[in-house]
Amino acid sequence: SPVVWGDHVFLTGGDSGKRVVMSFDANSGKLQWQSPVPNAAKSDVPDQSGIAAATCATDGQRVYAIFANGDIAAFNFDGSVAWSKQLGEFKNGYGHTSSLLTWQDQLIVQLDQGEPDDKLSKLYAFDGATGKVVWEKTRDVGASWASPITFDAAGQTQVLTLAPPFAISYGAKDGSELWRAECLD
């Protein structure tokens, strides 16, 4: 899915050997830049979802992209790389499709995988400028394909995640679990 900010329309793409982030001019449709993710890990492209199913996100300074093989990267609006890293291969039969979320100066990543007992699922907050982990929470859920959202309630910003059987809310500042409801099947 495209993400629009001002005159920029951002898209992601890739195949088994490369990942790219693209910026198009919103007025003319012309490609402004196409930048590869540095050191992209070679991997098989999931047939069910493709390598770039997750929607990218922007905070107005950088555009962030995540791919089904664990590549994650941030690009400045001129197409230069701000940072990139490899989160490891995901244990998710249909590929990673959870879209990214920005909040203040952070990038929120819901990375659910495996089975609940595997304890592989995590929720991350990365510093948007550097890619350093601000906080990380292990989640007792298995693979999911939902995307996190933020909302304000009870005097704070919360990050809401969905993964069967739970809806779980975390504090956006520190990742502390605020509440959960067993409501999904």
Coordinates of C-alpha atoms in Angstrom, one line a residue:
S1 CA 0.0 0.0 0.0
P2 CA 1.3 3.5 -0.7
V3 CA 2.0 6.1 2.0
V4 CA 1.6 9.7 1.1
W5 CA 3.4 12.7 2.8
G6 CA 3.3 16.1 1.2
D7 CA 4.5 15.6 -2.4
H8 CA 5.9 12.1 -1.7
V9 CA 4.2 8.8 -2.5
F10 CA 6.2 6.0 -0.9
L11 CA 6.1 2.3 -2.0
T12 CA 8.2 -0.7 -1.3
G13 CA 9.1 -3.7 -3.5
G14 CA 11.6 -6.5 -4.0
D15 CA 12.3 -10.0 -4.9
S16 CA 14.4 -12.9 -3.5
G17 CA 17.6 -10.9 -4.0
K18 CA 16.8 -7.3 -3.3
R19 CA 14.5 -4.9 -1.5
V20 CA 13.8 -1.3 -2.5
V21 CA 12.0 1.8 -1.3
M22 CA 10.7 4.2 -3.9
S23 CA 9.4 7.8 -3.8
F24 CA 7.2 9.2 -6.5
D25 CA 6.1 12.8 -7.0
A26 CA 2.5 13.0 -6.0
N27 CA 1.7 15.6 -8.6
S28 CA 3.3 14.1 -11.7
G29 CA 3.7 10.4 -10.8
K30 CA 7.4 10.5 -11.7
L31 CA 9.9 8.4 -9.8
Q32 CA 11.9 10.7 -7.6
W33 CA 14.2 8.0 -6.3
Q34 CA 14.5 4.2 -5.8
S35 CA 16.9 3.1 -3.1
P36 CA 18.0 -0.4 -2.3
V37 CA 18.0 -1.7 1.3
P38 CA 21.7 -2.2 2.1
N39 CA 22.9 -5.8 2.7
A40 CA 19.5 -7.3 2.1
A41 CA 19.4 -10.9 3.1
K42 CA 18.7 -13.3 0.2
S43 CA 15.6 -15.3 0.9
D44 CA 12.7 -17.1 -0.7
V45 CA 9.7 -14.9 -1.4
P46 CA 6.6 -16.1 0.4
D47 CA 4.0 -17.1 -2.3
Q48 CA 1.1 -16.1 -0.1
S49 CA 2.1 -12.5 0.6
G50 CA 5.3 -11.6 -1.3
I51 CA 8.3 -9.9 0.1
A52 CA 6.9 -6.4 0.6
A53 CA 3.4 -6.9 1.8
A54 CA 3.7 -4.7 4.9
T55 CA 2.9 -1.0 4.4
C56 CA 5.7 1.3 5.1
A57 CA 5.4 4.3 7.4
T58 CA 6.7 7.8 7.7
D59 CA 7.1 10.4 10.4
G60 CA 7.7 13.3 7.9
Q61 CA 11.5 13.0 8.2
R62 CA 12.1 9.4 7.2
V63 CA 10.3 6.6 5.5
Y64 CA 10.5 3.1 7.2
A65 CA 10.1 -0.2 5.5
I66 CA 10.0 -3.9 6.7
F67 CA 10.1 -7.0 4.5
A68 CA 9.1 -10.6 4.9
N69 CA 12.7 -11.8 5.3
G70 CA 13.4 -9.6 8.3
D71 CA 15.1 -6.6 6.5
I72 CA 14.1 -3.3 8.0
A73 CA 15.4 0.1 6.9
A74 CA 14.9 3.8 7.3
F75 CA 15.5 6.3 4.4
N76 CA 15.7 10.0 4.5
F77 CA 13.4 11.9 2.1
D78 CA 16.2 12.3 -0.4
G79 CA 16.6 8.5 -0.7
S80 CA 19.7 8.2 1.4
V81 CA 19.9 5.4 4.0
A82 CA 19.4 6.6 7.6
W83 CA 19.8 3.0 9.0
S84 CA 19.1 -0.6 8.2
K85 CA 19.2 -3.9 10.1
Q86 CA 18.2 -7.5 9.8
L87 CA 15.8 -8.8 12.4
G88 CA 16.4 -12.5 11.4
E89 CA 14.2 -14.9 9.5
F90 CA 10.6 -14.9 10.6
K91 CA 8.8 -18.1 11.5
N92 CA 5.6 -17.2 9.8
G93 CA 4.1 -19.6 7.2
Y94 CA 2.4 -16.8 5.2
G95 CA 5.2 -14.2 5.5
H96 CA 5.3 -11.0 7.5
T97 CA 2.5 -8.5 6.6
S98 CA 2.1 -6.4 9.8
S99 CA 2.5 -2.8 8.8
L100 CA 4.7 -0.3 10.6
L101 CA 3.6 2.5 12.9
T102 CA 5.3 5.7 13.8
W103 CA 4.7 7.5 17.1
Q104 CA 6.6 10.7 18.1
D105 CA 10.2 9.8 17.2
Q106 CA 9.8 6.1 17.4
L107 CA 9.0 3.3 14.9
I108 CA 6.7 0.6 16.4
V109 CA 7.1 -2.9 14.9
Q110 CA 4.7 -5.8 15.8
L111 CA 6.6 -8.9 15.0
D112 CA 4.4 -11.9 15.8
Q113 CA 5.7 -15.3 14.7
G114 CA 5.8 -19.0 15.6
E115 CA 3.5 -20.5 18.2
P116 CA 2.7 -18.9 21.6
D117 CA 5.0 -21.3 23.5
D118 CA 7.9 -20.4 21.2
K119 CA 8.1 -16.9 22.8
L120 CA 9.4 -15.6 19.4
S121 CA 6.8 -12.8 19.1
K122 CA 7.9 -9.3 20.0
L123 CA 6.8 -5.7 20.0
Y124 CA 9.6 -3.2 19.3
A125 CA 10.0 0.5 19.6
F126 CA 13.1 1.7 17.6
D127 CA 14.5 5.2 17.7
G128 CA 13.5 6.6 14.3
A129 CA 16.7 8.5 13.7
T130 CA 19.2 5.7 14.7
G131 CA 17.4 2.4 14.6
K132 CA 18.4 1.7 18.2
V133 CA 15.9 -0.3 20.3
V134 CA 14.1 2.0 22.7
W135 CA 12.1 -0.9 24.2
E136 CA 11.3 -4.5 23.4
K137 CA 8.6 -6.7 24.8
T138 CA 8.3 -10.5 24.3
R139 CA 4.7 -11.4 23.5
D140 CA 3.0 -14.7 24.5
V141 CA 1.2 -15.0 21.2
G142 CA 1.9 -16.8 17.9
A143 CA 2.1 -15.7 14.4
S144 CA -0.3 -12.9 13.4
W145 CA -0.7 -10.5 10.5
A146 CA -2.4 -7.6 12.3
S147 CA -0.9 -4.1 12.4
P148 CA -0.6 -2.1 15.6
I149 CA -2.4 1.2 16.1
T150 CA -2.1 4.0 18.7
F151 CA -4.8 5.7 20.6
D152 CA -5.0 8.0 23.7
A153 CA -6.9 6.7 26.7
A154 CA -6.6 6.8 30.5
G155 CA -4.2 9.7 30.2
Q156 CA -1.6 8.1 28.0
T157 CA -0.9 6.9 24.5
Q158 CA -1.4 3.2 24.0
V159 CA -0.2 0.8 21.3
L160 CA -3.0 -1.7 20.6
T161 CA -2.0 -5.1 19.1
L162 CA -4.1 -8.1 18.0
A163 CA -3.0 -11.7 17.9
P164 CA -5.3 -14.6 18.7
P165 CA -6.6 -14.9 21.3
F166 CA -5.7 -11.5 22.7
A167 CA -6.1 -7.8 22.1
I168 CA -3.2 -6.4 24.2
S169 CA -2.5 -2.7 24.9
Y170 CA 1.0 -1.4 25.8
G171 CA 2.2 2.0 27.0
A172 CA 3.8 3.8 24.0
K173 CA 6.5 5.3 26.2
D174 CA 7.9 2.2 27.7
G175 CA 6.1 -0.8 26.3
S176 CA 4.6 -1.8 29.6
E177 CA 1.5 -4.0 29.2
L178 CA -1.6 -2.0 30.3
W179 CA -4.4 -4.5 29.7
R180 CA -5.4 -7.5 27.6
A181 CA -8.7 -9.0 26.6
E182 CA -9.1 -12.6 25.4
C183 CA -11.6 -11.8 22.6
L184 CA -10.2 -13.2 19.4
D185 CA -10.5 -16.7 17.8

